Amino acid sequence: MIKAILIFNNHGKPRLSKFYQRYSEDTQQQVIRETFHLVSKRDENVCNFLEGGLLIGGSDNKLIYRHYATLYFVFCVDSSESELGILDLIQVFVETLDKCFENVCELDLIFHVDKVHNILAEMVMGGMVLETNMNEIVTQIDAQNKLEKSEAGLAGAPARAVSAVKNMNLPEIPRNINIGDISIKVPNLPSFR
Amino acid sequence: MSDVVERTLSVLPGLLGQHDPGAGPGGGGPGRASATSRLGSLIRSITALTSKHEEEKLIQQELTSLKAAVSAPTTTLRLMKECMVRLIYCEMLGYESSFGYIHAIKLAQQGNLLEKRVGYLAVSLFLHENHDLLLLLVNTVVKDLQSTNLVEVCMALTIVSQIFPREMIPAVLPLIEDKLQHSKEIIRRKAVQALYKFYLIAPNQVQHIHDKFRKALCDRDAGVMAASLHIYLQMIKENSSGYKDLTGSFVTILKQVVGGKLPIDFNYHSVPAPWLQIQLLRILRLLGKDDLRTSELMYDVLDESLRRAEINHNITYAILSECVQTIYTIYPNSELLEKAAKCIGKFVLSPKINLKYLGLKALTYVIQQDPNLALQHQMTIIECLDHPDPIVKRETLELLYRITNGQNVIVIVQKMLDYLKESKEEYAIINLVGKIAELWFIQTMNAVFSVGGDLVHTDIPNNFLRLLAEGFDDGKEDGKLRMYAVKSYLALLEEDDALYPQKFLQVMSWVLGEYSSLVTDVDPEVILTKLHSLLKKTFVTSETKVWIMAAVTKIASRTSCSKAVDEIIQEFSNSLDTCMRQYAFELKNLSEDKVLMKNLLPFDASCSDMVVDASLSFLDGFVAEGLGRGAAPYKPHHQRQEEKLSQEKALNFEPYRLSFASSVSSSGITGRQSPTGLSFGSDTSVNSAETGHKETSTLKLEGVQKLWGKEGYLPKKESKEGKEKEPQTVSCGTLSAGHVVDPPALRSDQVASISEEEKEKQQLASTLFIGLGSNAGVSLMGKAETATQKFKRKSKINEIQHFGPLLDTGPINVEDSEGSLHTRLRKASLSSSDIVEDNLAFEMPQSLRKPGLDERLSDNRLSQSSLFADSNIEIFQPSPSAHCESASKTPFVPSLPEELEELTHSEVVELCQSDALALYLCKVWTDDSLLLTLFVSNKTIAVLNAVNLVFEEAEHFQILESPCYQFPAIEAESVERCQKCVWMDKICTQGVLSGSVNYQSEVETRLNFSIALSLMDFIRPMEMTTEDFGKLWLSLSNDVKQNIKMSSSQDSLPAALNTLQQKLKLHIVDVIGNEGILACQLLPSVPCLLHCRTHSGMLALWFRSPCSALPDGLLYQCQKVMEES
């Protein structure tokens, strides 16, 4: 499982942080600091893997990182992920960003944090790798953007205008369910006596 | 700030002017300009700052203005969206912005697509699973899941798989299940992922959809199938034996992927679906571990994977490395092992550091199985020891650590210490110190303690002290070692200003207290004075002070009178630290009675077991006296509470309340008491001179017992130490060995002239790798030995097992002839439900069960299950294996003895057999346990001697008495019987108890078996009155409620209750109107109460139990039986 994905620049300023396991706010910041501390010390000609720091969870975890110009991309994963596999996943992620932003640079990540998160969500879901095909991801993102744009453009217009582009071939509206049972009566205990 | 940021800033205004920096295709929209500029100006001002303090001030300002903005009623959703983005930025920098959380949820609720997306994103970044506000999101998620807009559904599924409150799963579960049939592949895939999340956080709640997981595995889209592998990997990790039947399917899938049968979209750098391959290889690894039959299925495909992964790209190495690990984990196959070894060689020798690192890791992994492999690469390993990358270096040390033996320990520890001195990383220090500690040496330990300091794990000093105290076989050596330790510590304490880590001080004081009298030429007074001065130091923590005090007490018991002791007593009798004060008083009282003190603190008794009278029987007289004087007898806490409850409320008109006191009372319900009828808690109230003394001894015990308990004793360590005692001889040995080894090493390198440096390295190599493998000299030549000893021995066993039937793979072999993946998958999924069936309806004769299953097969909706239906794929047919012949011949089935025959019991089923012996099982459900009756029948015409039956330790089950049973001899063609009582320790609906039976015929043979146990095997009716039920109900807090539909055949309450009584062995306590109450217990005595009510065709179930998992498990069973009937 991927525990966290961190992007920070050469000065340790976080550019994106996504945690798939619960850490408290303070711990998250510490993790970012510690990871930067570990990663930034590394030379260029060493391996891309690091045994996990103390905070991110000890010996079972490892850090897999890549350094691109001004940015570090770090994935914190547990032992159930393949090191080289993740390394290429980072490559896919960056190439996808490059396609979506056309020559991605640090600025894109700063100003479009939400978009970067969306792209990431198409690749990794709940800590598990969902999609690794770059074209597929780009298609998904494009389709969503188009849909959103059209809706934003039609803001205020009747909803049916929008529905034209929506997918309508759902077999049936899923049945309604009620949350828990509010109608359950509390058994009156003394009546049993 | 660097020039990069400066450059960034210089382009910023221009970019901002264009409205659209980075020009994302999805950019634009009227709201963007202002948002960007605001975010832009924020970022610009942040980058211009020079100190953390200024940044803090600025962000606080920003947050204040954001707070005003979000709470203003005039703020539009679009503006809100912009605010959210800024909030996300602030949160990322580590500034709390909790005021915005509720607005993020609102945005997700109300916004249009774009705004909703930002809302969801903010929620997933701000909140965590247990956050209260998350409950407000549930309705939005439900609404979006029902939306006809795909994007909304996707967003809802994404948020569900990121954070979702556990208790709210039932609200969305049916919706997500529906999504598994969605026409769009992406939705199905995300739904599977969401279910995986549910499986992780609440496995009990998704038990009923395991069939759907199988369907997802057979989905026509490979992406959905890939997503379902996550779930399978997890499930197989937890219980690999339950999914062996799927091995064939996974192998077929991998075969198709490797063979390039997937659409070209799945290729990555012209490697077909590499991540999918990695996932499959991991699953196969888990399935094939220690299992010959399953492993045999995968040999072919592994071979092919190795062969195909030849393109020189990073990702193929990823596949190779997984392949290698799988080959070394599953049942060994010499041909594959050879190829894998070559592969590892390629990795280790690679100039790429990543590959080298992974190669070393793989070597570390396989080294225990195949030490010769390390010998082949020893020169590379030596080079890696001096590698500039500390990570590679550390991995090398890890590798060396695995091959440490008596002969090379000194060199390896030295290498580790060298690394330790250079390293400044906390994590590395902790990790390495643990290893060195195992590899030993007092002096080394001293160095370790001073360098590692307080970062050292607590176990390490404890283990160290235990080793010292338990000693070795030779009493004289022990004395010497201890004296050496005492002297070295005294020398260390001599330095007045030295600062030692606390742990080290604790170790010192313990050793001095215990063994200082061994050193005769030092006056104890001197030691006491030293300890006294330590006590006065401010850097010493109170914990350490307690250790020192204990040492002082021990030393004082061996001296007649001491000035230092008197001083200590005086000084600390008034200490503000209560602990120290108590110790001082104890010491004072004890030193007044030297004889008692000597008895209390005998010399070198730290290893002798103390007998503690846990029942406090010595207080019996005191209690009897008290009772005689008319005191009330002691009541346990839960009893008192219940009495209080019943006294307070003669009539309870209140509805059931949540009670939080159940954790205490739950254990009380078992009614267990100490032999004398006294609870352990009573000692606190008793105070007499006698107990006072007893208490002091227990106090000492605390410090001692913890460290010196006999359990966890490591004989391996000891043998190492034994050797360490003659370091000279050892180093002589290594040197001479080095000379012997040198010449072949030279030849293998084929270098005419060898530099000094090279020679040194080889010298080092020979010292490091000495004692590895059968013949180090020969192995140095670098010739690969195909099979190591271990494998040879193993394969002998496997030949015998060859003929043994393996229950779980049966179904696959049977319909091999049908040959299509389609049916194979279908069968596979059914055969697992067969196992489930097995547990629930054990009483049914097998012949009856089969047709029933076939019926289900025919109406199973798995028709669309063929994999990758679009591409025509030839299906892999495993060669029919010849193992199942003997499975069919069953000579006879043993029967239960009369006394058990009367109890409810299952059919006698066969567990495993070989040509000499067969093992049968019958479950007997007695009142207080599950009695597993095992029959061992000797099929040969000779007596079988020493048949051993051993159960492995299982996570969920506890075998009373011992998990082994030995039959001294089994006569020819006769049956012996043994019985084992089993309880469920941890609650699970299905579990497996595995074990093996050993016997000696011509060769030592081992047969493995596993027994499937279900929760229902451990549920018994619990008789009680309505009144008792009421009391108990109030005291329990874990409740689970659920409505289930009643089928038409039993729409009345009595019928439903009847079903529950018969099928689930629940006891009906009372029925009043449309309500009924039932009770049962999980063995040995965990109660579970059930309240049922019918209304309009629904049955409302309400469980309560002291154990939180039990209601979930029972609910599942109830649903199951109600559906079936």
GROMACS .gro file of N, CA, C and O in nm, chain A residues 11 13 19 29 42 45-51 54 59 70 84-85 88 100-101 108 110 112 118 122 125 128-131 133 144 147-149 151 166-167 170 177 181 187 189-190 192-193, chain B residues 2 4 21-22 25 32 43 55 92 94 112-114 117 148-149 151 161-162 171 182 189-190 193 230 265 268 275 314 353-354 357 389 391 394 426-427 650 652 656 1026 1043 1072 1075 1091:
model
  364
   11HIS      N    1   1.406   2.315  -0.162
   11HIS     CA    2   1.421   2.380  -0.033
   11HIS      C    3   1.331   2.320   0.072
   11HIS      O    4   1.320   2.374   0.182
   13LYS      N    5   1.008   2.304   0.057
   13LYS     CA    6   0.872   2.360   0.060
   13LYS      C    7   0.776   2.258   0.001
   13LYS      O    8   0.795   2.214  -0.112
   19PHE      N    9  -0.187   1.190   0.206
   19PHE     CA   10  -0.165   1.079   0.297
   19PHE      C   11  -0.279   0.979   0.283
   19PHE      O   12  -0.395   1.018   0.285
   29GLN      N   13   0.334   1.706   0.912
   29GLN     CA   14   0.438   1.807   0.889
   29GLN      C   15   0.576   1.750   0.922
   29GLN      O   16   0.673   1.773   0.850
   42ARG      N   17   2.088   1.308  -0.012
   42ARG     CA   18   2.138   1.204  -0.102
   42ARG      C   19   2.204   1.264  -0.225
   42ARG      O   20   2.156   1.362  -0.282
   45ASN      N   21   2.410   1.024  -0.758
   45ASN     CA   22   2.447   0.892  -0.813
   45ASN      C   23   2.429   0.780  -0.711
   45ASN      O   24   2.510   0.690  -0.702
   46VAL      N   25   2.325   0.789  -0.632
   46VAL     CA   26   2.296   0.679  -0.539
   46VAL      C   27   2.159   0.622  -0.573
   46VAL      O   28   2.093   0.671  -0.664
   47CYS      N   29   2.121   0.515  -0.501
   47CYS     CA   30   1.997   0.450  -0.540
   47CYS      C   31   1.875   0.532  -0.497
   47CYS      O   32   1.885   0.620  -0.412
   48ASN      N   33   1.761   0.502  -0.558
   48ASN     CA   34   1.642   0.582  -0.535
   48ASN      C   35   1.557   0.531  -0.419
   48ASN      O   36   1.443   0.569  -0.405
   49PHE      N   37   1.611   0.441  -0.342
   49PHE     CA   38   1.533   0.384  -0.233
   49PHE      C   39   1.595   0.420  -0.100
   49PHE      O   40   1.716   0.432  -0.087
   50LEU      N   41   1.507   0.435  -0.002
   50LEU     CA   42   1.553   0.464   0.133
   50LEU      C   43   1.468   0.382   0.227
   50LEU      O   44   1.348   0.370   0.207
   51GLU      N   45   1.530   0.329   0.330
   51GLU     CA   46   1.449   0.264   0.431
   51GLU      C   47   1.374   0.374   0.504
   51GLU      O   48   1.428   0.483   0.523
   54LEU      N   49   1.172   0.723   1.081
   54LEU     CA   50   1.108   0.673   1.202
   54LEU      C   51   0.959   0.699   1.201
   54LEU      O   52   0.880   0.618   1.244
   59SER      N   53   1.054  -0.011   0.995
   59SER     CA   54   1.129  -0.097   0.904
   59SER      C   55   1.046  -0.154   0.791
   59SER      O   56   1.099  -0.192   0.689
   70THR      N   57   1.366   2.092  -1.005
   70THR     CA   58   1.351   2.158  -0.875
   70THR      C   59   1.267   2.079  -0.777
   70THR      O   60   1.251   2.120  -0.663
   84LEU      N   61   1.090  -0.106  -0.783
   84LEU     CA   62   1.106  -0.060  -0.920
   84LEU      C   63   0.972  -0.025  -0.983
   84LEU      O   64   0.963   0.066  -1.065
   85GLY      N   65   0.870  -0.097  -0.943
   85GLY     CA   66   0.736  -0.068  -0.993
   85GLY      C   67   0.694   0.073  -0.955
   85GLY      O   68   0.645   0.150  -1.038
   88ASP      N   69   0.874   0.347  -1.146
   88ASP     CA   70   0.819   0.375  -1.278
   88ASP      C   71   0.683   0.443  -1.268
   88ASP      O   72   0.643   0.517  -1.357
  100CYS      N   73  -0.065   1.686  -1.925
  100CYS     CA   74  -0.182   1.765  -1.888
  100CYS      C   75  -0.150   1.913  -1.882
  100CYS      O   76  -0.233   1.997  -1.909
  101PHE      N   77  -0.028   1.947  -1.842
  101PHE     CA   78   0.007   2.088  -1.827
  101PHE      C   79   0.094   2.140  -1.940
  101PHE      O   80   0.129   2.257  -1.941
  108ASP      N   81   0.313   2.517  -1.207
  108ASP     CA   82   0.187   2.450  -1.234
  108ASP      C   83   0.137   2.379  -1.110
  108ASP      O   84   0.019   2.379  -1.078
  110ILE      N   85   0.202   2.459  -0.809
  110ILE     CA   86   0.160   2.554  -0.706
  110ILE      C   87   0.020   2.605  -0.736
  110ILE      O   88  -0.066   2.608  -0.649
  112HIS      N   89  -0.211   2.494  -0.950
  112HIS     CA   90  -0.318   2.401  -0.982
  112HIS      C   91  -0.313   2.279  -0.892
  112HIS      O   92  -0.325   2.166  -0.939
  118ASN      N   93  -0.639   1.581  -0.867
  118ASN     CA   94  -0.732   1.504  -0.949
  118ASN      C   95  -0.661   1.401  -1.034
  118ASN      O   96  -0.705   1.288  -1.049
  122GLU      N   97  -0.675   0.972  -1.016
  122GLU     CA   98  -0.701   0.875  -1.123
  122GLU      C   99  -0.597   0.763  -1.123
  122GLU      O  100  -0.620   0.655  -1.175
  125MET      N  101  -0.577   0.526  -0.583
  125MET     CA  102  -0.704   0.542  -0.514
  125MET      C  103  -0.693   0.470  -0.380
  125MET      O  104  -0.663   0.351  -0.376
  128MET      N  105  -0.397   0.247  -0.326
  128MET     CA  106  -0.367   0.137  -0.418
  128MET      C  107  -0.357   0.192  -0.560
  128MET      O  108  -0.430   0.284  -0.598
  129VAL      N  109  -0.269   0.132  -0.637
  129VAL     CA  110  -0.252   0.175  -0.775
  129VAL      C  111  -0.377   0.140  -0.854
  129VAL      O  112  -0.421   0.026  -0.854
  130LEU      N  113  -0.436   0.240  -0.917
  130LEU     CA  114  -0.561   0.217  -0.989
  130LEU      C  115  -0.536   0.207  -1.139
  130LEU      O  116  -0.586   0.118  -1.206
  131GLU      N  117  -0.460   0.300  -1.191
  131GLU     CA  118  -0.441   0.305  -1.336
  131GLU      C  119  -0.296   0.343  -1.364
  131GLU      O  120  -0.242   0.434  -1.301
  133ASN      N  121  -0.189   0.345  -1.707
  133ASN     CA  122  -0.180   0.378  -1.849
  133ASN      C  123  -0.197   0.529  -1.867
  133ASN      O  124  -0.303   0.584  -1.841
  144GLN      N  125  -1.338   1.474  -1.798
  144GLN     CA  126  -1.393   1.542  -1.681
  144GLN      C  127  -1.387   1.693  -1.698
  144GLN      O  128  -1.482   1.764  -1.667
  147LEU      N  129  -1.651   1.817  -1.927
  147LEU     CA  130  -1.781   1.813  -1.864
  147LEU      C  131  -1.797   1.930  -1.767
  147LEU      O  132  -1.898   1.999  -1.765
  148GLU      N  133  -1.692   1.951  -1.690
  148GLU     CA  134  -1.698   2.057  -1.591
  148GLU      C  135  -1.706   2.193  -1.658
  148GLU      O  136  -1.780   2.281  -1.617
  149LYS      N  137  -1.628   2.207  -1.762
  149LYS     CA  138  -1.625   2.334  -1.834
  149LYS      C  139  -1.763   2.365  -1.888
  149LYS      O  140  -1.815   2.475  -1.872
  151GLU      N  141  -2.039   2.261  -1.789
  151GLU     CA  142  -2.134   2.294  -1.683
  151GLU      C  143  -2.107   2.433  -1.629
  151GLU      O  144  -2.200   2.509  -1.603
  166LYS      N  145  -2.434   1.420  -2.035
  166LYS     CA  146  -2.415   1.322  -1.929
  166LYS      C  147  -2.448   1.183  -1.980
  166LYS      O  148  -2.527   1.165  -2.071
  167ASN      N  149  -2.391   1.091  -1.915
  167ASN     CA  150  -2.417   0.953  -1.951
  167ASN      C  151  -2.554   0.914  -1.903
  167ASN      O  152  -2.590   0.934  -1.787
  170LEU      N  153  -2.763   0.440  -1.755
  170LEU     CA  154  -2.770   0.363  -1.630
  170LEU      C  155  -2.892   0.272  -1.639
  170LEU      O  156  -2.998   0.316  -1.683
  177ILE      N  157  -3.202   0.353   0.010
  177ILE     CA  158  -3.185   0.275   0.131
  177ILE      C  159  -3.191   0.371   0.250
  177ILE      O  160  -3.162   0.488   0.238
  181ASP      N  161  -3.184   0.185   1.126
  181ASP     CA  162  -3.327   0.179   1.137
  181ASP      C  163  -3.369   0.267   1.251
  181ASP      O  164  -3.344   0.240   1.367
  187PRO      N  165  -3.690  -0.204   2.317
  187PRO     CA  166  -3.773  -0.297   2.394
  187PRO      C  167  -3.784  -0.250   2.538
  187PRO      O  168  -3.686  -0.206   2.597
  189LEU      N  169  -3.790  -0.314   2.889
  189LEU     CA  170  -3.741  -0.429   2.963
  189LEU      C  171  -3.833  -0.476   3.073
  189LEU      O  172  -3.860  -0.595   3.083
  190PRO      N  173  -3.883  -0.388   3.158
  190PRO     CA  174  -3.965  -0.438   3.269
  190PRO      C  175  -4.082  -0.522   3.222
  190PRO      O  176  -4.134  -0.603   3.299
  192PHE      N  177  -4.083  -0.766   3.057
  192PHE     CA  178  -4.046  -0.907   3.054
  192PHE      C  179  -4.057  -0.970   3.193
  192PHE      O  180  -4.048  -1.088   3.207
  193ARG      N  181  -4.069  -0.888   3.292
  193ARG     CA  182  -4.065  -0.945   3.427
  193ARG      C  183  -4.192  -1.020   3.458
  193ARG      O  184  -4.299  -0.974   3.422
  195SER      N  185   1.703   3.062  -0.365
  195SER     CA  186   1.788   3.025  -0.478
  195SER      C  187   1.745   3.099  -0.604
  195SER      O  188   1.641   3.164  -0.608
  197VAL      N  189   1.641   2.961  -0.857
  197VAL     CA  190   1.522   2.899  -0.916
  197VAL      C  191   1.398   2.976  -0.875
  197VAL      O  192   1.312   3.013  -0.957
  214PRO      N  193  -0.157   3.050  -1.606
  214PRO     CA  194  -0.021   2.998  -1.605
  214PRO      C  195  -0.021   2.847  -1.626
  214PRO      O  196  -0.107   2.778  -1.573
  215GLY      N  197   0.071   2.799  -1.699
  215GLY     CA  198   0.079   2.655  -1.719
  215GLY      C  199  -0.021   2.607  -1.822
  215GLY      O  200  -0.005   2.499  -1.876
  218PRO      N  201  -0.525   2.222  -2.005
  218PRO     CA  202  -0.636   2.214  -2.098
  218PRO      C  203  -0.770   2.238  -2.028
  218PRO      O  204  -0.866   2.281  -2.088
  225ARG      N  205  -1.144   3.203  -1.247
  225ARG     CA  206  -1.007   3.162  -1.223
  225ARG      C  207  -0.910   3.277  -1.201
  225ARG      O  208  -0.820   3.267  -1.120
  236ILE      N  209   0.124   3.339  -0.248
  236ILE     CA  210   0.247   3.263  -0.267
  236ILE      C  211   0.366   3.356  -0.289
  236ILE      O  212   0.474   3.336  -0.235
  248GLU      N  213   0.646   3.414   0.805
  248GLU     CA  214   0.552   3.331   0.732
  248GLU      C  215   0.430   3.304   0.818
  248GLU      O  216   0.316   3.314   0.774
  285MET      N  217  -0.151   2.261   0.378
  285MET     CA  218  -0.035   2.188   0.332
  285MET      C  219   0.092   2.241   0.401
  285MET      O  220   0.184   2.167   0.431
  287GLY      N  221   0.095   2.338   0.690
  287GLY     CA  222   0.091   2.296   0.830
  287GLY      C  223   0.016   2.391   0.921
  287GLY      O  224   0.033   2.388   1.041
  305ASN      N  225  -2.168   2.298  -0.814
  305ASN     CA  226  -2.176   2.228  -0.942
  305ASN      C  227  -2.052   2.140  -0.953
  305ASN      O  228  -1.971   2.134  -0.860
  306LEU      N  229  -2.037   2.073  -1.064
  306LEU     CA  230  -1.931   1.972  -1.074
  306LEU      C  231  -1.795   2.024  -1.030
  306LEU      O  232  -1.727   1.962  -0.949
  307LEU      N  233  -1.758   2.138  -1.083
  307LEU     CA  234  -1.624   2.190  -1.057
  307LEU      C  235  -1.605   2.221  -0.909
  307LEU      O  236  -1.504   2.189  -0.848
  310ARG      N  237  -1.607   1.909  -0.691
  310ARG     CA  238  -1.480   1.837  -0.693
  310ARG      C  239  -1.381   1.899  -0.593
  310ARG      O  240  -1.316   1.827  -0.518
  341THR      N  241  -2.686   1.028  -1.212
  341THR     CA  242  -2.668   0.972  -1.346
  341THR      C  243  -2.542   1.027  -1.410
  341THR      O  244  -2.502   0.984  -1.516
  342ASN      N  245  -2.481   1.121  -1.344
  342ASN     CA  246  -2.360   1.181  -1.399
  342ASN      C  247  -2.238   1.100  -1.355
  342ASN      O  248  -2.211   1.082  -1.236
  344VAL      N  249  -1.924   1.157  -1.363
  344VAL     CA  250  -1.819   1.227  -1.287
  344VAL      C  251  -1.854   1.232  -1.140
  344VAL      O  252  -1.772   1.212  -1.052
  354SER      N  253  -1.330   0.567  -0.098
  354SER     CA  254  -1.210   0.484  -0.081
  354SER      C  255  -1.098   0.561  -0.009
  354SER      O  256  -0.999   0.502   0.030
  355GLN      N  257  -1.115   0.689   0.007
  355GLN     CA  258  -1.014   0.765   0.082
  355GLN      C  259  -1.050   0.773   0.229
  355GLN      O  260  -0.974   0.729   0.314
  364ALA      N  261  -2.482   0.218   0.488
  364ALA     CA  262  -2.562   0.315   0.413
  364ALA      C  263  -2.526   0.318   0.265
  364ALA      O  264  -2.611   0.343   0.181
  375HIS      N  265  -2.213  -0.191  -1.330
  375HIS     CA  266  -2.224  -0.072  -1.416
  375HIS      C  267  -2.162  -0.099  -1.552
  375HIS      O  268  -2.070  -0.177  -1.566
  382ARG      N  269  -1.444  -0.039  -1.181
  382ARG     CA  270  -1.311  -0.048  -1.124
  382ARG      C  271  -1.301   0.030  -0.992
  382ARG      O  272  -1.249  -0.018  -0.893
  383LYS      N  273  -1.360   0.149  -0.993
  383LYS     CA  274  -1.354   0.228  -0.871
  383LYS      C  275  -1.442   0.167  -0.762
  383LYS      O  276  -1.410   0.179  -0.643
  386GLN      N  277  -1.247  -0.090  -0.595
  386GLN     CA  278  -1.148  -0.027  -0.508
  386GLN      C  279  -1.212   0.020  -0.377
  386GLN      O  280  -1.154   0.005  -0.270
  423HIS      N  281  -0.613  -0.647  -0.581
  423HIS     CA  282  -0.577  -0.586  -0.453
  423HIS      C  283  -0.648  -0.658  -0.340
  423HIS      O  284  -0.590  -0.690  -0.237
  458ASP      N  285  -0.312  -0.124  -2.522
  458ASP     CA  286  -0.317  -0.011  -2.429
  458ASP      C  287  -0.246  -0.043  -2.298
  458ASP      O  288  -0.201   0.047  -2.228
  461TYR      N  289   0.340  -0.100  -2.132
  461TYR     CA  290   0.420   0.011  -2.083
  461TYR      C  291   0.562  -0.013  -2.132
  461TYR      O  292   0.622  -0.114  -2.095
  468TRP      N  293   0.261  -0.380  -1.404
  468TRP     CA  294   0.216  -0.372  -1.264
  468TRP      C  295   0.122  -0.487  -1.232
  468TRP      O  296   0.121  -0.538  -1.121
  507ASN      N  297   1.392  -0.065  -1.703
  507ASN     CA  298   1.369  -0.064  -1.560
  507ASN      C  299   1.255  -0.156  -1.518
  507ASN      O  300   1.267  -0.236  -1.426
  546ILE      N  301   2.285   0.138  -0.965
  546ILE     CA  302   2.282   0.122  -0.820
  546ILE      C  303   2.149   0.066  -0.772
  546ILE      O  304   2.145  -0.017  -0.680
  547ASN      N  305   2.042   0.109  -0.836
  547ASN     CA  306   1.911   0.057  -0.795
  547ASN      C  307   1.907  -0.095  -0.805
  547ASN      O  308   1.857  -0.163  -0.717
  550TYR      N  309   2.126  -0.264  -0.547
  550TYR     CA  310   2.057  -0.264  -0.417
  550TYR      C  311   1.954  -0.375  -0.410
  550TYR      O  312   1.950  -0.452  -0.313
  582ASP      N  313   2.717   0.490  -0.131
  582ASP     CA  314   2.578   0.505  -0.089
  582ASP      C  315   2.555   0.433   0.044
  582ASP      O  316   2.566   0.311   0.051
  584ILE      N  317   2.293   0.357   0.192
  584ILE     CA  318   2.182   0.261   0.190
  584ILE      C  319   2.233   0.125   0.139
  584ILE      O  320   2.199   0.021   0.193
  587ARG      N  321   2.432  -0.031   0.407
  587ARG     CA  322   2.350  -0.088   0.514
  587ARG      C  323   2.290  -0.221   0.473
  587ARG      O  324   2.282  -0.316   0.551
  619GLU      N  325   1.910   0.842   1.307
  619GLU     CA  326   1.850   0.773   1.422
  619GLU      C  327   1.803   0.633   1.384
  619GLU      O  328   1.829   0.537   1.453
  620TYR      N  329   1.732   0.631   1.273
  620TYR     CA  330   1.670   0.505   1.234
  620TYR      C  331   1.774   0.396   1.215
  620TYR      O  332   1.760   0.284   1.262
  843ALA      N  333  -3.616  -0.086   4.106
  843ALA     CA  334  -3.703  -0.201   4.109
  843ALA      C  335  -3.775  -0.210   3.976
  843ALA      O  336  -3.797  -0.316   3.921
  845ASN      N  337  -3.764  -0.056   3.595
  845ASN     CA  338  -3.684   0.025   3.504
  845ASN      C  339  -3.770   0.071   3.389
  845ASN      O  340  -3.808  -0.006   3.302
  849TYR      N  341  -3.323   0.108   2.712
  849TYR     CA  342  -3.185   0.059   2.724
  849TYR      C  343  -3.089   0.174   2.710
  849TYR      O  344  -3.104   0.259   2.623
 1219THR      N  345  -3.542  -1.444   3.210
 1219THR     CA  346  -3.568  -1.313   3.150
 1219THR      C  347  -3.504  -1.203   3.235
 1219THR      O  348  -3.449  -1.106   3.185
 1236ASN      N  349  -3.168  -0.478   1.010
 1236ASN     CA  350  -3.297  -0.531   0.968
 1236ASN      C  351  -3.274  -0.630   0.857
 1236ASN      O  352  -3.200  -0.600   0.763
 1265ILE      N  353  -4.248  -1.232   2.376
 1265ILE     CA  354  -4.361  -1.150   2.419
 1265ILE      C  355  -4.409  -1.072   2.298
 1265ILE      O  356  -4.335  -0.988   2.243
 1268GLU      N  357  -4.197  -0.952   1.998
 1268GLU     CA  358  -4.056  -0.941   2.035
 1268GLU      C  359  -4.008  -1.072   2.096
 1268GLU      O  360  -4.084  -1.141   2.163
 1284HIS      N  361  -3.195  -0.948   2.061
 1284HIS     CA  362  -3.334  -0.907   2.072
 1284HIS      C  363  -3.390  -0.900   1.931
 1284HIS      O  364  -3.332  -0.838   1.843
   0.00000   0.00000   0.00000
